[in-house]
């Protein structure tokens, strides 16, 4: 069967068997188009049906969460854990609390996570989980009770050698603390079953910063390869959470000029570039302020622009760091028309198919999230190994390991992504991860 007909057959099989899951189908399409040519020249891959098997999750756990809010009302939410692939290590990936969470979103995230984790070179399988609970506007006590109720069910499905969750959108240090506290009491074991923990109880230096810092270390590799540098480059960042703010901090430290941040209500613009102090202030106050970007404009100057995304701002570099499909084909054209030369994803799948196509046609370096945001899960992997040894490494040592891992991912992308003078980072990442996973699948048998 040709690549094209195999592609059409697989996608229509998925759409028939798993209907109404557009994000999952989108993520599968994006990877499968690149890996089929490799699959076709390996008889053992075909013999083991590796592509179809890699596309479907090994297990999905779905449960109901009953918990009591501050008005003594009992609320009901849905919880999930998608254990996509355990071929190369314990299932590993974050938890997301957001009203948009559903099986399609979690299946796409767990699928992508599997390839991302393979790129890190560490022994981690792929998973994702979360709930359709919206934590916005909830009290601290409500967040704690919700996390405890969530873990009441999840604890029986996870463990340091089974499945190791971490944070994602709206699941940060505070939520991880409550989740871990509940796990420890339910299991009566102190062990590394969750990453992103506080330093006081088994957390790792650099984990908080790792996704954003790693994104900028990847940007440095890309700039070096294109004989370019960060100094004075205009950088547009979307999002104002963990990934966006730590990316902004590292980019600014390396003399890039970060001119925007954003959230679901609009964006912040500062023509002079944000200072380290401003970013540190935003990190310290993002939980207490209703809209930390409005407050940033009030306290430090710059503009708050409601109900708009930052993609029309003139820039050299774009780093989408908020959420999936936040940058579409029209946004990509606007960025390209305004001189944007590099796009690196901090979020998971923030660029739509059309946007990715526009960057490929323009032949600018476009690095997909599974490569450029892998620093977070890589540090999670290093937290797991520190927990297993009951030891902790220093900040500097782990920061160096993060740089080394991002450089190794960059090298894998370049090696597998050569495309007549242009580096197709997306194809490079997909193929490099696929080779590791397919080899493991064949070796482990059916
Ligand atoms: P946070 O919860 O810390 O921040 C999320 C940010 O994105 C907020 O500014 C939020 O705005 C914005 N946002 C969320 N949903 C939307 C939406 N629908 N439209 C517009 N803006 C939105 O999450 P993280 O920074 O941890 O995660 C950001 C992205 O990075 C996600 O795609 C995540 O999967 C990915 N990622 C995270 C890693 C990590 O280690 N944390 C690792 C690798 C990838 P608002 O507050 O208004 O909702
Ligand atoms: O998307 C991601 O890589 C994460 N949210 C981090 C996962 C992890 O296990 O650290």
Short mmCIF file of C-alpha atoms and ligand atoms in Angstrom, two decimals:
data_model
loop_
_atom_site.label_atom_id
_atom_site.label_comp_id
_atom_site.label_asym_id
_atom_site.label_seq_id
_atom_site.Cartn_x
_atom_site.Cartn_y
_atom_site.Cartn_z
CA UNK A 1 0.00 0.00 0.00
CA UNK A 2 1.35 3.49 -0.81
CA UNK A 3 2.00 6.06 1.93
CA UNK A 4 -1.00 8.11 0.76
CA UNK A 5 -3.51 5.26 0.76
CA UNK A 6 -2.20 3.89 4.06
CA UNK A 7 -2.56 7.39 5.53
CA UNK A 8 -6.16 7.75 4.28
CA UNK A 9 -7.07 4.26 5.53
CA UNK A 10 -5.64 4.86 9.00
CA UNK A 11 -7.21 8.31 9.43
CA UNK A 12 -10.64 7.14 8.31
CA UNK A 13 -10.37 4.08 10.59
CA UNK A 14 -9.59 6.41 13.53
CA UNK A 15 -12.38 8.81 12.63
CA UNK A 16 -14.89 5.96 12.40
CA UNK A 17 -13.84 4.24 15.63
CA UNK A 18 -13.22 7.38 17.67
CA UNK A 19 -15.64 10.02 16.31
CA UNK A 20 -15.96 13.58 17.64
CA UNK A 21 -12.34 13.79 18.77
CA UNK A 22 -10.94 16.50 16.46
CA UNK A 23 -7.81 17.39 18.46
CA UNK A 24 -6.82 13.73 18.72
CA UNK A 25 -7.27 13.25 14.96
CA UNK A 26 -5.28 16.44 14.32
CA UNK A 27 -2.33 15.23 16.42
CA UNK A 28 -2.36 11.80 14.76
CA UNK A 29 -2.48 13.30 11.24
CA UNK A 30 0.46 15.55 12.05
CA UNK A 31 2.71 12.68 13.16
CA UNK A 32 1.55 9.88 10.86
CA UNK A 33 2.24 11.80 7.63
CA UNK A 34 5.93 11.97 8.63
CA UNK A 35 6.46 8.47 9.96
CA UNK A 36 4.75 6.39 7.25
CA UNK A 37 7.70 6.64 4.82
CA UNK A 38 9.99 5.18 7.53
CA UNK A 39 7.42 2.52 8.42
CA UNK A 40 7.20 1.41 4.79
CA UNK A 41 10.88 0.58 4.47
CA UNK A 42 10.97 -1.59 7.61
CA UNK A 43 9.30 -4.98 7.18
CA UNK A 44 9.44 -5.66 10.93
CA UNK A 45 7.50 -2.45 11.64
CA UNK A 46 4.81 -3.55 9.18
CA UNK A 47 4.80 -7.07 10.62
CA UNK A 48 4.09 -5.61 14.07
CA UNK A 49 1.55 -3.02 12.82
CA UNK A 50 3.50 -0.41 14.77
CA UNK A 51 1.90 2.78 13.43
CA UNK A 52 -1.70 1.88 14.26
CA UNK A 53 -0.66 0.49 17.64
CA UNK A 54 1.26 3.69 18.48
CA UNK A 55 -1.75 5.84 17.63
CA UNK A 56 -4.22 4.31 20.09
CA UNK A 57 -3.95 4.61 23.88
CA UNK A 58 -3.14 1.44 25.81
CA UNK A 59 -5.66 2.38 28.52
CA UNK A 60 -8.09 5.19 29.43
CA UNK A 61 -9.37 5.55 32.98
CA UNK A 62 -12.46 7.71 33.46
CA UNK A 63 -14.02 8.53 36.81
CA UNK A 64 -16.43 10.87 38.56
CA UNK A 65 -15.27 13.30 41.22
CA UNK A 66 -17.70 14.25 44.00
CA UNK A 67 -16.59 17.06 46.30
CA UNK A 68 -18.06 19.74 48.54
CA UNK A 69 -17.67 23.47 47.77
CA UNK A 70 -17.54 26.31 50.31
CA UNK A 71 -21.36 26.59 50.28
CA UNK A 72 -21.62 22.93 51.31
CA UNK A 73 -22.98 22.02 47.88
CA UNK A 74 -21.80 18.75 46.38
CA UNK A 75 -20.39 19.21 42.87
CA UNK A 76 -19.71 16.55 40.26
CA UNK A 77 -16.87 16.63 37.74
CA UNK A 78 -15.24 14.16 35.38
CA UNK A 79 -11.67 12.96 35.75
CA UNK A 80 -9.49 11.03 33.29
CA UNK A 81 -6.06 9.47 32.94
CA UNK A 82 -5.02 8.45 29.43
CA UNK A 83 -2.14 5.95 29.68
CA UNK A 84 -1.10 6.10 26.08
CA UNK A 85 2.11 4.12 25.85
CA UNK A 86 4.31 2.34 28.41
CA UNK A 87 6.88 0.89 26.00
CA UNK A 88 9.93 2.79 27.17
CA UNK A 89 9.13 3.61 30.80
CA UNK A 90 6.35 4.28 33.33
CA UNK A 91 3.47 6.31 31.88
CA UNK A 92 4.39 9.98 32.35
CA UNK A 93 2.65 13.28 31.70
CA UNK A 94 0.79 16.16 33.28
CA UNK A 95 -2.67 16.79 34.71
CA UNK A 96 -4.82 19.63 33.37
CA UNK A 97 -7.78 21.24 35.16
CA UNK A 98 -9.78 23.28 32.64
CA UNK A 99 -13.46 23.39 31.59
CA UNK A 100 -12.46 22.41 28.03
CA UNK A 101 -10.84 19.12 29.10
CA UNK A 102 -12.39 16.07 27.41
CA UNK A 103 -11.20 12.76 25.94
CA UNK A 104 -10.19 14.32 22.62
CA UNK A 105 -7.89 16.88 24.27
CA UNK A 106 -6.36 14.34 26.66
CA UNK A 107 -5.85 11.73 23.94
CA UNK A 108 -4.04 14.25 21.74
CA UNK A 109 -1.89 15.35 24.68
CA UNK A 110 -1.02 11.78 25.75
CA UNK A 111 -0.16 10.82 22.16
CA UNK A 112 2.12 13.84 21.73
CA UNK A 113 3.61 13.20 25.16
CA UNK A 114 4.65 9.71 24.10
CA UNK A 115 6.75 11.09 21.23
CA UNK A 116 8.06 13.99 23.33
CA UNK A 117 9.20 11.71 26.13
CA UNK A 118 10.95 9.43 23.64
CA UNK A 119 12.92 12.43 22.34
CA UNK A 120 14.30 13.20 25.81
CA UNK A 121 16.18 9.88 25.81
CA UNK A 122 14.90 9.20 29.35
CA UNK A 123 12.89 6.09 30.33
CA UNK A 124 9.38 7.56 30.28
CA UNK A 125 6.20 6.39 28.58
CA UNK A 126 3.42 8.82 27.63
CA UNK A 127 0.24 9.80 29.48
CA UNK A 128 -2.01 12.77 30.26
CA UNK A 129 -4.90 13.35 32.60
CA UNK A 130 -7.05 15.91 34.29
CA UNK A 131 -10.55 17.15 34.84
CA UNK A 132 -13.17 19.48 33.36
CA UNK A 133 -13.14 21.31 36.73
CA UNK A 134 -12.59 25.07 36.35
CA UNK A 135 -10.39 26.25 39.24
CA UNK A 136 -10.82 29.97 38.38
CA UNK A 137 -12.48 31.85 41.24
CA UNK A 138 -12.34 28.93 43.68
CA UNK A 139 -11.00 29.36 47.20
CA UNK A 140 -7.81 27.68 48.34
CA UNK A 141 -9.87 25.31 50.52
CA UNK A 142 -12.00 24.34 47.50
CA UNK A 143 -8.89 23.63 45.42
CA UNK A 144 -7.56 21.42 48.23
CA UNK A 145 -10.80 19.44 48.59
CA UNK A 146 -11.07 19.03 44.83
CA UNK A 147 -7.47 17.74 44.58
CA UNK A 148 -8.13 15.31 47.44
CA UNK A 149 -11.31 13.99 45.80
CA UNK A 150 -9.49 13.66 42.45
CA UNK A 151 -6.68 11.65 44.08
CA UNK A 152 -9.17 9.46 45.96
CA UNK A 153 -9.69 7.68 42.63
CA UNK A 154 -6.43 8.34 40.77
CA UNK A 155 -4.10 6.96 43.46
CA UNK A 156 -4.92 3.32 42.62
CA UNK A 157 -3.78 3.83 38.99
CA UNK A 158 -0.42 5.55 39.58
CA UNK A 159 2.94 4.89 41.28
CA UNK A 160 6.65 5.52 40.67
CA UNK A 161 7.00 2.49 38.38
CA UNK A 162 3.48 2.61 36.95
CA UNK A 163 2.41 6.11 36.05
CA UNK A 164 3.81 9.43 37.27
CA UNK A 165 1.59 12.52 36.80
CA UNK A 166 2.78 16.15 37.03
CA UNK A 167 1.31 19.61 36.35
CA UNK A 168 -0.11 21.25 33.23
CA UNK A 169 -2.62 24.08 32.71
CA UNK A 170 -3.99 25.21 36.10
CA UNK A 171 -2.09 22.49 37.93
CA UNK A 172 0.99 24.10 39.49
CA UNK A 173 2.97 23.88 42.68
CA UNK A 174 -0.04 24.37 44.98
CA UNK A 175 -2.19 21.69 43.32
CA UNK A 176 0.74 19.24 43.16
CA UNK A 177 1.23 19.73 46.93
CA UNK A 178 -2.40 18.84 47.68
CA UNK A 179 -2.40 15.94 45.21
CA UNK A 180 0.80 14.51 46.67
CA UNK A 181 -0.42 14.96 50.25
CA UNK A 182 -3.54 12.95 49.41
CA UNK A 183 -1.55 10.25 47.58
CA UNK A 184 0.88 9.83 50.49
CA UNK A 185 -1.90 9.35 53.02
CA UNK A 186 -3.96 7.03 50.83
CA UNK A 187 -0.98 4.82 49.96
CA UNK A 188 0.98 5.26 53.21
CA UNK A 189 4.12 5.54 51.09
CA UNK A 190 6.54 8.40 50.48
CA UNK A 191 7.66 7.84 46.90
CA UNK A 192 8.08 9.65 43.60
CA UNK A 193 4.61 9.01 42.19
CA UNK A 194 4.17 12.66 41.17
CA UNK A 195 6.69 15.20 39.87
CA UNK A 196 6.78 18.95 40.24
CA UNK A 197 6.73 18.56 44.02
CA UNK A 198 7.94 21.26 46.41
CA UNK A 199 11.67 21.12 47.21
CA UNK A 200 10.83 20.27 50.83
CA UNK A 201 9.31 16.92 49.94
CA UNK A 202 11.15 15.38 47.05
CA UNK A 203 10.89 18.10 44.43
CA UNK A 204 13.74 18.93 42.08
CA UNK A 205 15.60 22.16 41.45
CA UNK A 206 14.85 23.59 37.98
CA UNK A 207 11.54 21.68 37.51
CA UNK A 208 9.46 24.88 37.89
CA UNK A 209 11.57 26.78 35.37
CA UNK A 210 12.37 23.86 33.06
CA UNK A 211 9.77 24.14 30.30
CA UNK A 212 10.30 27.86 29.71
CA UNK A 213 14.08 27.73 30.17
CA UNK A 214 14.31 24.65 27.94
CA UNK A 215 12.33 26.44 25.23
CA UNK A 216 14.89 29.24 25.23
CA UNK A 217 17.82 26.77 25.24
CA UNK A 218 16.23 25.22 22.15
CA UNK A 219 15.87 28.70 20.63
CA UNK A 220 19.59 29.26 21.22
CA UNK A 221 20.41 26.02 19.37
CA UNK A 222 18.17 27.06 16.46
CA UNK A 223 19.69 30.54 16.30
CA UNK A 224 23.25 29.13 16.42
CA UNK A 225 22.46 26.71 13.60
CA UNK A 226 21.17 29.63 11.52
CA UNK A 227 24.23 31.75 12.42
CA UNK A 228 22.02 34.22 14.25
CA UNK A 229 21.78 35.45 17.86
CA UNK A 230 19.22 36.44 20.50
CA UNK A 231 20.53 39.96 21.24
CA UNK A 232 17.84 42.62 20.70
CA UNK A 233 15.53 40.21 18.88
CA UNK A 234 11.84 41.13 19.28
CA UNK A 235 10.05 38.18 20.87
CA UNK A 236 6.28 37.77 21.00
CA UNK A 237 5.13 35.34 23.71
CA UNK A 238 1.54 34.22 24.32
CA UNK A 239 0.35 32.98 27.71
CA UNK A 240 1.23 34.28 31.17
CA UNK A 241 1.57 31.03 33.06
CA UNK A 242 4.44 28.79 34.09
CA UNK A 243 5.81 28.22 30.59
CA UNK A 244 5.37 31.76 29.20
CA UNK A 245 6.82 33.59 32.21
CA UNK A 246 9.90 31.38 32.60
CA UNK A 247 10.55 31.58 28.85
CA UNK A 248 10.28 35.37 29.11
CA UNK A 249 12.67 35.40 32.08
CA UNK A 250 15.38 33.37 30.35
CA UNK A 251 14.99 35.18 27.00
CA UNK A 252 15.38 38.53 28.74
CA UNK A 253 18.42 37.30 30.67
CA UNK A 254 19.98 36.42 27.29
CA UNK A 255 19.22 39.92 25.96
CA UNK A 256 16.16 39.10 23.88
CA UNK A 257 13.42 41.77 23.90
CA UNK A 258 10.14 40.20 25.07
CA UNK A 259 7.37 42.56 23.95
CA UNK A 260 4.16 40.64 24.71
CA UNK A 261 2.48 38.20 27.08
CA UNK A 262 -1.18 37.18 26.93
CA UNK A 263 -4.03 35.30 28.60
CA UNK A 264 -7.54 34.22 27.69
CA UNK A 265 -8.77 37.82 28.03
CA UNK A 266 -6.25 39.71 25.84
CA UNK A 267 -2.59 40.63 25.64
CA UNK A 268 0.01 42.90 27.21
CA UNK A 269 2.32 44.93 24.94
CA UNK A 270 5.49 46.76 25.87
CA UNK A 271 7.50 48.28 23.00
CA UNK A 272 10.61 48.64 25.22
CA UNK A 273 10.60 44.99 26.24
CA UNK A 274 9.84 43.56 29.68
CA UNK A 275 12.55 43.77 32.35
CA UNK A 276 13.57 40.87 34.60
CA UNK A 277 11.93 42.73 37.52
CA UNK A 278 8.62 42.96 35.71
CA UNK A 279 8.62 39.26 34.88
CA UNK A 280 9.59 38.31 38.44
CA UNK A 281 6.75 40.51 39.69
CA UNK A 282 4.29 38.75 37.36
CA UNK A 283 5.51 35.33 38.57
CA UNK A 284 5.08 36.36 42.21
CA UNK A 285 1.62 37.89 41.71
CA UNK A 286 -0.06 35.73 39.06
CA UNK A 287 -2.14 33.82 41.61
CA UNK A 288 -3.25 36.81 43.71
CA UNK A 289 -4.13 39.23 40.88
CA UNK A 290 -7.39 38.76 38.99
CA UNK A 291 -5.58 39.70 35.76
CA UNK A 292 -1.83 39.91 36.34
CA UNK A 293 -1.20 41.44 32.90
CA UNK A 294 -3.59 44.35 33.52
CA UNK A 295 -1.91 44.88 36.86
CA UNK A 296 1.51 44.77 35.14
CA UNK A 297 0.42 47.60 32.81
CA UNK A 298 -0.91 49.61 35.80
CA UNK A 299 2.28 49.17 37.84
CA UNK A 300 5.01 49.28 35.20
CA UNK A 301 3.54 50.86 32.05
CA UNK A 302 2.91 49.20 28.71
CA UNK A 303 -0.55 48.51 27.28
CA UNK A 304 -3.28 46.00 28.01
CA UNK A 305 -5.28 45.15 24.87
CA UNK A 306 -8.54 43.27 25.58
CA UNK A 307 -9.95 40.40 23.53
CA UNK A 308 -7.05 40.20 21.09
CA UNK A 309 -4.14 37.80 20.53
CA UNK A 310 -0.57 39.07 20.04
CA UNK A 311 0.02 37.61 16.55
CA UNK A 312 -0.33 40.93 14.70
CA UNK A 313 2.59 42.51 16.54
CA UNK A 314 5.78 43.02 14.50
CA UNK A 315 8.35 40.50 15.71
CA UNK A 316 11.41 38.40 14.86
CA UNK A 317 10.46 35.39 17.00
CA UNK A 318 7.08 33.96 18.08
CA UNK A 319 6.72 31.63 21.08
CA UNK A 320 3.12 30.42 21.53
CA UNK A 321 2.99 29.28 25.17
CA UNK A 322 -0.72 29.21 26.11
CA UNK A 323 -2.82 26.39 24.64
CA UNK A 324 -3.71 24.21 21.64
CA UNK A 325 -4.81 25.80 18.36
CA UNK A 326 -4.24 29.34 19.61
CA UNK A 327 -2.40 30.35 16.40
CA UNK A 328 -4.23 29.72 13.09
CA UNK A 329 -3.41 30.15 9.40
CA UNK A 330 -4.38 33.84 9.35
CA UNK A 331 -2.24 34.50 12.44
CA UNK A 332 0.69 32.71 10.79
CA UNK A 333 0.35 34.90 7.68
CA UNK A 334 0.24 38.02 9.86
CA UNK A 335 3.42 36.91 11.66
CA UNK A 336 5.21 36.16 8.39
CA UNK A 337 4.11 39.47 6.82
CA UNK A 338 5.50 41.26 9.86
CA UNK A 339 8.93 39.67 9.47
CA UNK A 340 8.76 36.77 11.93
CA UNK A 341 11.66 34.40 11.23
CA UNK A 342 11.40 31.73 13.94
CA UNK A 343 8.47 29.97 15.63
CA UNK A 344 9.02 27.66 18.60
CA UNK A 345 6.09 26.12 20.46
CA UNK A 346 6.08 26.32 24.27
CA UNK A 347 2.50 25.02 24.44
CA UNK A 348 1.32 21.65 23.10
CA UNK A 349 0.02 21.92 19.50
CA UNK A 350 -0.62 25.69 19.62
CA UNK A 351 -0.30 26.01 15.82
CA UNK A 352 -3.17 24.71 13.68
CA UNK A 353 -2.54 22.60 10.55
CA UNK A 354 -2.92 25.73 8.40
CA UNK A 355 -0.42 27.67 10.50
CA UNK A 356 2.12 24.85 10.32
CA UNK A 357 1.66 24.69 6.55
CA UNK A 358 2.24 28.45 6.23
CA UNK A 359 5.53 28.22 8.17
CA UNK A 360 6.65 25.24 6.07
CA UNK A 361 5.84 27.06 2.83
CA UNK A 362 7.81 30.09 4.04
CA UNK A 363 10.61 27.66 5.04
CA UNK A 364 11.25 29.39 8.36
CA UNK A 365 12.42 27.28 11.31
CA UNK A 366 9.28 26.01 13.10
CA UNK A 367 9.94 23.78 16.13
CA UNK A 368 6.97 21.72 17.39
CA UNK A 369 6.13 21.53 21.09
CA UNK A 370 7.12 17.89 21.42
CA UNK A 371 10.72 19.02 20.80
CA UNK A 372 10.83 22.57 22.11
CA UNK A 373 8.77 22.18 25.31
CA UNK A 374 10.29 18.82 26.32
CA UNK A 375 12.43 20.48 29.01
CA UNK A 376 9.61 20.26 31.56
CA UNK A 377 9.07 16.54 31.32
CA UNK A 378 12.84 16.00 31.03
CA UNK A 379 13.29 17.62 34.44
CA UNK A 380 10.41 15.49 35.69
CA UNK A 381 12.41 12.47 34.55
CA UNK A 382 15.40 13.76 36.49
CA UNK A 383 13.14 14.32 39.54
CA UNK A 384 12.05 10.66 39.27
CA UNK A 385 15.61 9.42 39.29
CA UNK A 386 16.56 11.69 42.22
CA UNK A 387 13.54 10.31 44.15
CA UNK A 388 14.55 6.73 43.36
CA UNK A 389 18.01 7.41 44.79
CA UNK A 390 16.75 9.53 47.74
CA UNK A 391 19.22 12.21 46.68
CA UNK A 392 19.01 15.69 45.27
CA UNK A 393 21.23 17.34 42.62
CA UNK A 394 22.16 21.03 42.59
CA UNK A 395 20.43 23.72 40.54
CA UNK A 396 23.50 24.27 38.36
CA UNK A 397 23.99 20.59 37.60
CA UNK A 398 20.34 20.13 36.62
CA UNK A 399 20.31 23.33 34.55
CA UNK A 400 23.30 21.96 32.63
CA UNK A 401 21.51 18.62 32.15
CA UNK A 402 18.51 20.53 30.78
CA UNK A 403 20.74 22.36 28.29
CA UNK A 404 22.33 19.05 27.24
CA UNK A 405 18.94 17.37 26.72
CA UNK A 406 17.58 20.29 24.66
CA UNK A 407 20.74 20.22 22.56
CA UNK A 408 20.41 16.49 22.00
CA UNK A 409 16.76 16.93 20.92
CA UNK A 410 17.87 19.68 18.55
CA UNK A 411 20.50 17.39 17.05
CA UNK A 412 17.96 14.59 16.55
CA UNK A 413 15.62 17.03 14.74
CA UNK A 414 18.41 18.27 12.48
CA UNK A 415 19.61 14.76 11.69
CA UNK A 416 16.18 13.42 10.74
CA UNK A 417 14.69 16.66 9.40
CA UNK A 418 16.95 17.66 6.48
CA UNK A 419 14.77 18.83 3.60
CA UNK A 420 16.81 20.25 0.67
CA UNK A 421 18.60 22.90 2.70
CA UNK A 422 15.69 23.63 5.06
CA UNK A 423 15.44 21.90 8.45
CA UNK A 424 11.98 20.40 8.88
CA UNK A 425 12.09 20.26 12.69
CA UNK A 426 8.64 18.77 12.88
CA UNK A 427 9.44 15.82 10.66
CA UNK A 428 12.80 15.39 12.37
CA UNK A 429 11.17 15.19 15.82
CA UNK A 430 8.44 12.81 14.63
CA UNK A 431 10.85 10.41 12.96
CA UNK A 432 13.49 10.40 15.71
CA UNK A 433 10.85 9.60 18.37
CA UNK A 434 9.16 7.03 16.14
CA UNK A 435 12.38 5.07 15.61
CA UNK A 436 12.86 4.66 19.37
CA UNK A 437 9.26 3.66 20.00
CA UNK A 438 8.97 1.33 17.01
CA UNK A 439 12.22 -0.44 17.92
CA UNK A 440 10.95 -0.99 21.47
CA UNK A 441 7.60 -2.25 20.20
CA UNK A 442 9.14 -4.81 17.86
CA UNK A 443 11.57 -6.00 20.55
CA UNK A 444 8.75 -6.49 23.07
CA UNK A 445 6.59 -8.49 20.66
CA UNK A 446 2.84 -8.33 20.22
P1 LIG B 1 -0.60 27.72 33.20
O1 LIG B 1 -1.89 27.29 33.76
O2 LIG B 1 0.50 28.10 34.12
O3 LIG B 1 -0.83 28.97 32.21
C1 LIG B 1 -1.65 28.85 31.09
C2 LIG B 1 -1.69 30.20 30.37
O4 LIG B 1 -2.34 30.01 29.12
C3 LIG B 1 -2.49 31.24 31.13
O5 LIG B 1 -1.96 32.51 30.86
C4 LIG B 1 -3.87 31.09 30.54
O6 LIG B 1 -4.69 32.26 30.60
C5 LIG B 1 -3.53 30.79 29.08
N1 LIG B 1 -4.62 30.01 28.49
C6 LIG B 1 -5.07 28.80 28.92
N2 LIG B 1 -6.11 28.41 28.16
C7 LIG B 1 -6.30 29.40 27.27
C8 LIG B 1 -7.22 29.59 26.21
N3 LIG B 1 -8.15 28.67 25.94
N4 LIG B 1 -7.10 30.72 25.46
C9 LIG B 1 -6.15 31.65 25.73
N5 LIG B 1 -5.25 31.53 26.73
C10 LIG B 1 -5.34 30.43 27.48
O7 LIG B 1 -0.14 26.56 32.21
P2 LIG B 1 1.31 26.22 31.65
O8 LIG B 1 2.09 27.45 31.44
O9 LIG B 1 1.88 25.15 32.51
O10 LIG B 1 0.95 25.53 30.26
C11 LIG B 1 0.86 26.29 29.04
C12 LIG B 1 1.02 25.36 27.85
O11 LIG B 1 2.29 24.69 27.94
C13 LIG B 1 -0.01 24.22 27.76
O12 LIG B 1 -0.24 23.95 26.40
C14 LIG B 1 0.70 23.03 28.40
O13 LIG B 1 0.19 21.81 27.93
C15 LIG B 1 2.12 23.28 27.88
N6 LIG B 1 3.20 22.64 28.63
C16 LIG B 1 3.34 22.82 29.98
C17 LIG B 1 4.40 22.22 30.64
C18 LIG B 1 4.66 22.45 32.09
O14 LIG B 1 5.67 21.93 32.58
N7 LIG B 1 3.83 23.19 32.81
C19 LIG B 1 5.34 21.35 29.93
C20 LIG B 1 5.16 21.30 28.51
C21 LIG B 1 4.10 21.92 27.90
P3 LIG B 1 -5.91 32.32 31.67
O15 LIG B 1 -5.24 32.38 33.01
O16 LIG B 1 -6.65 33.55 31.29
O17 LIG B 1 -6.71 31.06 31.47
O1 LIG B 2 3.15 18.70 28.51
C1 LIG B 2 4.06 18.37 29.31
O2 LIG B 2 5.14 17.91 28.92
C2 LIG B 2 3.82 18.58 30.74
N1 LIG B 2 2.78 19.12 31.11
C3 LIG B 2 4.83 18.11 31.74
C4 LIG B 2 4.67 16.66 32.01
C5 LIG B 2 5.52 16.10 33.13
O3 LIG B 2 5.30 14.92 33.43
O4 LIG B 2 6.37 16.80 33.68
#
